[in-house]
Amino acid sequence: MKVLVADDDPQLVRAVRITLAAHGYDVVAAPDGPAAIALAAKEHPDVIMLDLGMPHLDGVGVIHAIRGWSEVPIIVVSGRSGSADKVEALDAGADDYVTKPFQIDELLARLRALTRRSSSAPTGESMVRFGDVEVDLSAKSVRRRGARVHLTPTEWRMLEFLARNPGTLVTRQTLLKTLWGTEQVTDTGYLRLYISQLRKKLEVDPGHPVHLLTESGMGYRLTLEA
């Protein structure tokens, strides 16, 4: 499994390289934005770890550039902890966001989740419809008013789990385990950010959702009928 680490902090890159190599990952590193894009094209990594504050071209610019030709999973690892930075990165096409300093176990869990092979869809009804949205569980695709909707891998896994359990309250703990393979990952607003991204893409009025609902203090629910 090849990981591209793009960060201008050589000490962090060295520490991450040693840790990931110890867990069986092949690591290539880039010190700035243009080098990250070039290495992504040359090395075809399985996942990209990307800092936002890099020289010459920042992380968001790198995400935009890579998303023009690749769907490789991108996890932002940044010291910027503000919601605006997280939303900007996710809107650009990042699949996950981890704030520095981070726990290595959490980082490894998120890497595993991003690269995990999705299980095959179960037999039975594979199309879920709500509002003007069609979710094809077999084809792993989403259409709204007939047009294809791009979802990041993490957004897809979240929607897929809710779509397989329509009308059911899905707890935060269940979603954390589904998305990152462990209940030990702390929900520091990531679920809220992902549900917000899904609402922007799938709800008629994202500020007043009628299908992707929050159950305060408990979790989330997909309601097929408005």
PDB file of C-alpha atoms in Angstrom:
ATOM      1  CA  MET A   1       0.000   0.000   0.000  1.00  0.00           C
ATOM      2  CA  LYS A   2       1.582   3.263  -1.139  1.00  0.00           C
ATOM      3  CA  VAL A   3       1.025   6.529   0.748  1.00  0.00           C
ATOM      4  CA  LEU A   4       2.054   9.945  -0.545  1.00  0.00           C
ATOM      5  CA  VAL A   5       2.855  12.257   2.381  1.00  0.00           C
ATOM      6  CA  ALA A   6       2.853  15.921   1.334  1.00  0.00           C
ATOM      7  CA  ASP A   7       4.135  18.200   4.094  1.00  0.00           C
ATOM      8  CA  ASP A   8       6.872  20.817   4.394  1.00  0.00           C
ATOM      9  CA  ASP A   9       7.819  19.738   7.941  1.00  0.00           C
ATOM     10  CA  PRO A  10      10.748  17.300   7.469  1.00  0.00           C
ATOM     11  CA  GLN A  11      10.620  16.052  11.069  1.00  0.00           C
ATOM     12  CA  LEU A  12       6.941  15.162  10.795  1.00  0.00           C
ATOM     13  CA  VAL A  13       7.506  13.498   7.413  1.00  0.00           C
ATOM     14  CA  ARG A  14      10.351  11.448   8.854  1.00  0.00           C
ATOM     15  CA  ALA A  15       8.275  10.351  11.860  1.00  0.00           C
ATOM     16  CA  VAL A  16       5.270   9.447   9.687  1.00  0.00           C
ATOM     17  CA  ARG A  17       7.484   7.598   7.207  1.00  0.00           C
ATOM     18  CA  ILE A  18       9.030   5.465   9.978  1.00  0.00           C
ATOM     19  CA  THR A  19       5.656   4.736  11.599  1.00  0.00           C
ATOM     20  CA  LEU A  20       3.847   3.865   8.375  1.00  0.00           C
ATOM     21  CA  ALA A  21       6.738   1.746   7.132  1.00  0.00           C
ATOM     22  CA  ALA A  22       6.566  -0.216  10.388  1.00  0.00           C
ATOM     23  CA  HIS A  23       2.912  -0.971   9.563  1.00  0.00           C
ATOM     24  CA  GLY A  24       3.673  -2.157   6.041  1.00  0.00           C
ATOM     25  CA  TYR A  25       3.079   1.025   4.058  1.00  0.00           C
ATOM     26  CA  ASP A  26       5.325   2.208   1.236  1.00  0.00           C
ATOM     27  CA  VAL A  27       5.828   5.964   1.699  1.00  0.00           C
ATOM     28  CA  VAL A  28       6.810   8.655  -0.800  1.00  0.00           C
ATOM     29  CA  ALA A  29       7.083  12.284   0.288  1.00  0.00           C
ATOM     30  CA  ALA A  30       6.693  15.731  -1.245  1.00  0.00           C
ATOM     31  CA  PRO A  31       7.807  19.010   0.400  1.00  0.00           C
ATOM     32  CA  ASP A  32       5.453  21.387  -1.436  1.00  0.00           C
ATOM     33  CA  GLY A  33       2.299  21.582  -3.531  1.00  0.00           C
ATOM     34  CA  PRO A  34       3.717  21.234  -7.049  1.00  0.00           C
ATOM     35  CA  ALA A  35       5.900  18.300  -5.980  1.00  0.00           C
ATOM     36  CA  ALA A  36       2.830  16.609  -4.452  1.00  0.00           C
ATOM     37  CA  ILE A  37       0.930  16.857  -7.738  1.00  0.00           C
ATOM     38  CA  ALA A  38       3.890  15.567  -9.730  1.00  0.00           C
ATOM     39  CA  LEU A  39       4.444  12.603  -7.394  1.00  0.00           C
ATOM     40  CA  ALA A  40       0.740  11.768  -7.376  1.00  0.00           C
ATOM     41  CA  ALA A  41       0.829  11.523 -11.169  1.00  0.00           C
ATOM     42  CA  LYS A  42       4.082   9.550 -11.219  1.00  0.00           C
ATOM     43  CA  GLU A  43       3.657   7.178  -8.271  1.00  0.00           C
ATOM     44  CA  HIS A  44      -0.128   6.538  -8.333  1.00  0.00           C
ATOM     45  CA  PRO A  45      -0.418   6.277  -4.521  1.00  0.00           C
ATOM     46  CA  ASP A  46      -3.287   4.420  -2.867  1.00  0.00           C
ATOM     47  CA  VAL A  47      -3.903   7.336  -0.509  1.00  0.00           C
ATOM     48  CA  ILE A  48      -2.553  10.871  -0.072  1.00  0.00           C
ATOM     49  CA  MET A  49      -1.813  12.544   3.274  1.00  0.00           C
ATOM     50  CA  LEU A  50      -1.792  16.276   2.674  1.00  0.00           C
ATOM     51  CA  ASP A  51      -0.931  19.363   4.741  1.00  0.00           C
ATOM     52  CA  LEU A  52      -2.791  22.570   3.920  1.00  0.00           C
ATOM     53  CA  GLY A  53      -0.042  25.123   4.617  1.00  0.00           C
ATOM     54  CA  MET A  54       2.548  24.097   2.044  1.00  0.00           C
ATOM     55  CA  PRO A  55       4.727  26.490   0.008  1.00  0.00           C
ATOM     56  CA  HIS A  56       4.220  27.401  -3.670  1.00  0.00           C
ATOM     57  CA  LEU A  57       0.715  25.868  -3.746  1.00  0.00           C
ATOM     58  CA  ASP A  58      -1.428  25.232  -0.681  1.00  0.00           C
ATOM     59  CA  GLY A  59      -3.206  21.992   0.106  1.00  0.00           C
ATOM     60  CA  VAL A  60      -6.596  23.104  -1.192  1.00  0.00           C
ATOM     61  CA  GLY A  61      -4.987  23.975  -4.535  1.00  0.00           C
ATOM     62  CA  VAL A  62      -3.391  20.531  -4.613  1.00  0.00           C
ATOM     63  CA  ILE A  63      -6.738  18.868  -3.932  1.00  0.00           C
ATOM     64  CA  HIS A  64      -8.392  20.793  -6.770  1.00  0.00           C
ATOM     65  CA  ALA A  65      -5.581  19.856  -9.133  1.00  0.00           C
ATOM     66  CA  ILE A  66      -5.621  16.150  -8.278  1.00  0.00           C
ATOM     67  CA  ARG A  67      -9.402  15.925  -8.367  1.00  0.00           C
ATOM     68  CA  GLY A  68      -9.239  17.026 -11.994  1.00  0.00           C
ATOM     69  CA  TRP A  69      -7.952  13.577 -12.971  1.00  0.00           C
ATOM     70  CA  SER A  70      -7.973  11.239  -9.958  1.00  0.00           C
ATOM     71  CA  GLU A  71     -10.320   9.909  -7.284  1.00  0.00           C
ATOM     72  CA  VAL A  72      -7.465   8.748  -5.029  1.00  0.00           C
ATOM     73  CA  PRO A  73      -8.471   9.073  -1.344  1.00  0.00           C
ATOM     74  CA  ILE A  74      -7.055  12.257   0.215  1.00  0.00           C
ATOM     75  CA  ILE A  75      -6.738  12.759   3.966  1.00  0.00           C
ATOM     76  CA  VAL A  76      -5.827  16.254   5.124  1.00  0.00           C
ATOM     77  CA  VAL A  77      -3.502  16.326   8.143  1.00  0.00           C
ATOM     78  CA  SER A  78      -3.229  19.938   9.216  1.00  0.00           C
ATOM     79  CA  GLY A  79      -2.664  22.215  12.182  1.00  0.00           C
ATOM     80  CA  ARG A  80      -5.634  24.296  11.085  1.00  0.00           C
ATOM     81  CA  SER A  81      -8.509  23.316  13.349  1.00  0.00           C
ATOM     82  CA  GLY A  82     -11.190  25.797  12.313  1.00  0.00           C
ATOM     83  CA  SER A  83     -14.433  24.542  10.818  1.00  0.00           C
ATOM     84  CA  ALA A  84     -14.013  26.852   7.822  1.00  0.00           C
ATOM     85  CA  ASP A  85     -10.699  25.202   6.918  1.00  0.00           C
ATOM     86  CA  LYS A  86     -12.209  21.729   7.264  1.00  0.00           C
ATOM     87  CA  VAL A  87     -15.227  22.601   5.145  1.00  0.00           C
ATOM     88  CA  GLU A  88     -13.053  24.223   2.458  1.00  0.00           C
ATOM     89  CA  ALA A  89     -10.864  21.118   2.223  1.00  0.00           C
ATOM     90  CA  LEU A  90     -13.846  18.759   2.118  1.00  0.00           C
ATOM     91  CA  ASP A  91     -15.595  20.917  -0.471  1.00  0.00           C
ATOM     92  CA  ALA A  92     -12.464  20.803  -2.607  1.00  0.00           C
ATOM     93  CA  GLY A  93     -12.610  16.999  -2.603  1.00  0.00           C
ATOM     94  CA  ALA A  94     -10.747  15.763   0.470  1.00  0.00           C
ATOM     95  CA  ASP A  95     -12.122  12.569   1.994  1.00  0.00           C
ATOM     96  CA  ASP A  96     -11.079  13.078   5.601  1.00  0.00           C
ATOM     97  CA  TYR A  97      -9.477  15.653   7.908  1.00  0.00           C
ATOM     98  CA  VAL A  98      -7.225  15.087  10.910  1.00  0.00           C
ATOM     99  CA  THR A  99      -5.985  17.930  13.092  1.00  0.00           C
ATOM    100  CA  LYS A 100      -2.377  18.102  14.276  1.00  0.00           C
ATOM    101  CA  PRO A 101      -1.173  16.950  16.735  1.00  0.00           C
ATOM    102  CA  PHE A 102      -2.821  13.577  16.144  1.00  0.00           C
ATOM    103  CA  GLN A 103      -2.770  10.139  17.723  1.00  0.00           C
ATOM    104  CA  ILE A 104      -1.044   7.644  15.449  1.00  0.00           C
ATOM    105  CA  ASP A 105      -3.669   4.957  16.182  1.00  0.00           C
ATOM    106  CA  GLU A 106      -6.388   7.288  14.948  1.00  0.00           C
ATOM    107  CA  LEU A 107      -4.415   8.169  11.828  1.00  0.00           C
ATOM    108  CA  LEU A 108      -3.848   4.488  11.051  1.00  0.00           C
ATOM    109  CA  ALA A 109      -7.554   3.751  11.558  1.00  0.00           C
ATOM    110  CA  ARG A 110      -8.504   6.482   9.132  1.00  0.00           C
ATOM    111  CA  LEU A 111      -5.987   5.258   6.565  1.00  0.00           C
ATOM    112  CA  ARG A 112      -7.386   1.735   6.845  1.00  0.00           C
ATOM    113  CA  ALA A 113     -10.919   3.035   6.395  1.00  0.00           C
ATOM    114  CA  LEU A 114      -9.994   5.027   3.287  1.00  0.00           C
ATOM    115  CA  THR A 115      -8.278   2.073   1.636  1.00  0.00           C
ATOM    116  CA  ARG A 116     -10.586  -0.690   2.816  1.00  0.00           C
ATOM    117  CA  ARG A 117     -12.260  -2.575   0.042  1.00  0.00           C
ATOM    118  CA  SER A 118     -15.993  -2.054   0.147  1.00  0.00           C
ATOM    119  CA  SER A 119     -18.023  -5.160   0.751  1.00  0.00           C
ATOM    120  CA  SER A 120     -20.311  -6.263  -2.052  1.00  0.00           C
ATOM    121  CA  ALA A 121     -23.884  -5.051  -1.919  1.00  0.00           C
ATOM    122  CA  PRO A 122     -26.377  -7.500  -0.398  1.00  0.00           C
ATOM    123  CA  THR A 123     -29.046  -9.149  -2.459  1.00  0.00           C
ATOM    124  CA  GLY A 124     -32.470  -7.577  -2.593  1.00  0.00           C
ATOM    125  CA  GLU A 125     -33.519  -3.984  -3.287  1.00  0.00           C
ATOM    126  CA  SER A 126     -30.479  -1.998  -4.362  1.00  0.00           C
ATOM    127  CA  MET A 127     -32.123   1.332  -5.247  1.00  0.00           C
ATOM    128  CA  VAL A 128     -33.083   3.773  -2.514  1.00  0.00           C
ATOM    129  CA  ARG A 129     -35.020   6.914  -3.427  1.00  0.00           C
ATOM    130  CA  PHE A 130     -35.777  10.036  -1.443  1.00  0.00           C
ATOM    131  CA  GLY A 131     -36.858  13.410  -2.757  1.00  0.00           C
ATOM    132  CA  ASP A 132     -35.216  13.846  -6.172  1.00  0.00           C
ATOM    133  CA  VAL A 133     -32.311  11.561  -5.258  1.00  0.00           C
ATOM    134  CA  GLU A 134     -31.620   7.974  -6.338  1.00  0.00           C
ATOM    135  CA  VAL A 135     -29.004   5.936  -4.486  1.00  0.00           C
ATOM    136  CA  ASP A 136     -27.884   2.834  -6.377  1.00  0.00           C
ATOM    137  CA  LEU A 137     -26.290   0.589  -3.750  1.00  0.00           C
ATOM    138  CA  SER A 138     -25.122  -1.974  -6.298  1.00  0.00           C
ATOM    139  CA  ALA A 139     -23.456   0.508  -8.641  1.00  0.00           C
ATOM    140  CA  LYS A 140     -22.328   2.688  -5.715  1.00  0.00           C
ATOM    141  CA  SER A 141     -23.626   5.788  -7.437  1.00  0.00           C
ATOM    142  CA  VAL A 142     -25.931   8.674  -6.634  1.00  0.00           C
ATOM    143  CA  ARG A 143     -28.069  10.688  -9.018  1.00  0.00           C
ATOM    144  CA  ARG A 144     -30.112  13.790  -8.386  1.00  0.00           C
ATOM    145  CA  ARG A 145     -32.660  14.809 -10.998  1.00  0.00           C
ATOM    146  CA  GLY A 146     -30.897  12.361 -13.292  1.00  0.00           C
ATOM    147  CA  ALA A 147     -27.453  13.943 -12.930  1.00  0.00           C
ATOM    148  CA  ARG A 148     -24.565  12.064 -11.324  1.00  0.00           C
ATOM    149  CA  VAL A 149     -23.553  13.413  -7.898  1.00  0.00           C
ATOM    150  CA  HIS A 150     -19.896  13.114  -6.898  1.00  0.00           C
ATOM    151  CA  LEU A 151     -19.399  11.882  -3.342  1.00  0.00           C
ATOM    152  CA  THR A 152     -16.078  11.316  -1.641  1.00  0.00           C
ATOM    153  CA  PRO A 153     -15.466   7.749  -0.411  1.00  0.00           C
ATOM    154  CA  THR A 154     -16.242   8.764   3.175  1.00  0.00           C
ATOM    155  CA  GLU A 155     -19.419  10.608   2.178  1.00  0.00           C
ATOM    156  CA  TRP A 156     -20.491   7.518   0.222  1.00  0.00           C
ATOM    157  CA  ARG A 157     -19.935   5.151   3.152  1.00  0.00           C
ATOM    158  CA  MET A 158     -21.955   7.402   5.424  1.00  0.00           C
ATOM    159  CA  LEU A 159     -24.831   7.711   2.952  1.00  0.00           C
ATOM    160  CA  GLU A 160     -24.693   4.022   2.099  1.00  0.00           C
ATOM    161  CA  PHE A 161     -25.049   2.997   5.753  1.00  0.00           C
ATOM    162  CA  LEU A 162     -27.974   5.368   6.278  1.00  0.00           C
ATOM    163  CA  ALA A 163     -29.592   4.196   3.011  1.00  0.00           C
ATOM    164  CA  ARG A 164     -29.318   0.551   4.070  1.00  0.00           C
ATOM    165  CA  ASN A 165     -31.139   1.453   7.282  1.00  0.00           C
ATOM    166  CA  PRO A 166     -33.814   3.954   6.182  1.00  0.00           C
ATOM    167  CA  GLY A 167     -35.948   5.399   8.949  1.00  0.00           C
ATOM    168  CA  THR A 168     -33.633   3.951  11.597  1.00  0.00           C
ATOM    169  CA  LEU A 169     -31.712   6.059  14.086  1.00  0.00           C
ATOM    170  CA  VAL A 170     -28.019   5.408  13.476  1.00  0.00           C
ATOM    171  CA  THR A 171     -25.945   6.362  16.496  1.00  0.00           C
ATOM    172  CA  ARG A 172     -22.742   8.355  16.319  1.00  0.00           C
ATOM    173  CA  GLN A 173     -20.817   5.381  17.703  1.00  0.00           C
ATOM    174  CA  THR A 174     -22.133   3.139  14.930  1.00  0.00           C
ATOM    175  CA  LEU A 175     -21.172   5.640  12.245  1.00  0.00           C
ATOM    176  CA  LEU A 176     -17.701   6.142  13.710  1.00  0.00           C
ATOM    177  CA  LYS A 177     -17.116   2.389  13.591  1.00  0.00           C
ATOM    178  CA  THR A 178     -18.542   2.177  10.056  1.00  0.00           C
ATOM    179  CA  LEU A 179     -16.425   5.028   8.692  1.00  0.00           C
ATOM    180  CA  TRP A 180     -13.144   4.397  10.498  1.00  0.00           C
ATOM    181  CA  GLY A 181     -13.300   0.815  11.679  1.00  0.00           C
ATOM    182  CA  THR A 182     -13.152   1.602  15.382  1.00  0.00           C
ATOM    183  CA  GLU A 183     -15.281   3.129  18.115  1.00  0.00           C
ATOM    184  CA  GLN A 184     -12.147   4.606  19.679  1.00  0.00           C
ATOM    185  CA  VAL A 185     -11.997   7.482  17.179  1.00  0.00           C
ATOM    186  CA  THR A 186     -13.359  10.565  18.900  1.00  0.00           C
ATOM    187  CA  ASP A 187     -16.114  12.470  17.106  1.00  0.00           C
ATOM    188  CA  THR A 188     -14.753  16.025  17.158  1.00  0.00           C
ATOM    189  CA  GLY A 189     -17.237  17.374  14.639  1.00  0.00           C
ATOM    190  CA  TYR A 190     -16.311  15.157  11.679  1.00  0.00           C
ATOM    191  CA  LEU A 191     -19.722  13.487  11.481  1.00  0.00           C
ATOM    192  CA  ARG A 192     -21.427  16.865  11.540  1.00  0.00           C
ATOM    193  CA  LEU A 193     -19.180  18.061   8.711  1.00  0.00           C
ATOM    194  CA  TYR A 194     -19.875  15.003   6.561  1.00  0.00           C
ATOM    195  CA  ILE A 195     -23.642  15.169   7.095  1.00  0.00           C
ATOM    196  CA  SER A 196     -23.446  18.871   6.202  1.00  0.00           C
ATOM    197  CA  GLN A 197     -21.619  18.018   2.967  1.00  0.00           C
ATOM    198  CA  LEU A 198     -24.237  15.399   2.076  1.00  0.00           C
ATOM    199  CA  ARG A 199     -27.047  17.877   2.733  1.00  0.00           C
ATOM    200  CA  LYS A 200     -25.429  20.438   0.440  1.00  0.00           C
ATOM    201  CA  LYS A 201     -25.325  17.872  -2.334  1.00  0.00           C
ATOM    202  CA  LEU A 202     -28.648  16.080  -1.778  1.00  0.00           C
ATOM    203  CA  GLU A 203     -31.152  18.275   0.077  1.00  0.00           C
ATOM    204  CA  VAL A 204     -33.291  20.932  -1.630  1.00  0.00           C
ATOM    205  CA  ASP A 205     -32.688  23.288   1.312  1.00  0.00           C
ATOM    206  CA  PRO A 206     -29.536  22.149   3.166  1.00  0.00           C
ATOM    207  CA  GLY A 207     -30.281  24.552   6.019  1.00  0.00           C
ATOM    208  CA  HIS A 208     -33.658  22.890   6.588  1.00  0.00           C
ATOM    209  CA  PRO A 209     -33.147  19.203   5.709  1.00  0.00           C
ATOM    210  CA  VAL A 210     -36.127  16.899   5.380  1.00  0.00           C
ATOM    211  CA  HIS A 211     -34.338  13.614   4.624  1.00  0.00           C
ATOM    212  CA  LEU A 212     -30.887  13.634   6.263  1.00  0.00           C
ATOM    213  CA  LEU A 213     -31.921  14.373   9.817  1.00  0.00           C
ATOM    214  CA  THR A 214     -29.982  14.927  13.028  1.00  0.00           C
ATOM    215  CA  GLU A 215     -31.338  13.331  16.192  1.00  0.00           C
ATOM    216  CA  SER A 216     -29.905  15.683  18.805  1.00  0.00           C
ATOM    217  CA  GLY A 217     -27.402  14.015  21.116  1.00  0.00           C
ATOM    218  CA  MET A 218     -27.927  10.607  19.517  1.00  0.00           C
ATOM    219  CA  GLY A 219     -27.090  10.334  15.805  1.00  0.00           C
ATOM    220  CA  TYR A 220     -28.620  10.588  12.343  1.00  0.00           C
ATOM    221  CA  ARG A 221     -31.567   9.236  10.379  1.00  0.00           C
ATOM    222  CA  LEU A 222     -32.416   9.005   6.669  1.00  0.00           C
ATOM    223  CA  THR A 223     -36.120   9.590   6.074  1.00  0.00           C
ATOM    224  CA  LEU A 224     -37.348   8.569   2.636  1.00  0.00           C
ATOM    225  CA  GLU A 225     -40.654  10.412   2.843  1.00  0.00           C
ATOM    226  CA  ALA A 226     -40.617  14.149   3.496  1.00  0.00           C
TER     227      ALA A 226
END
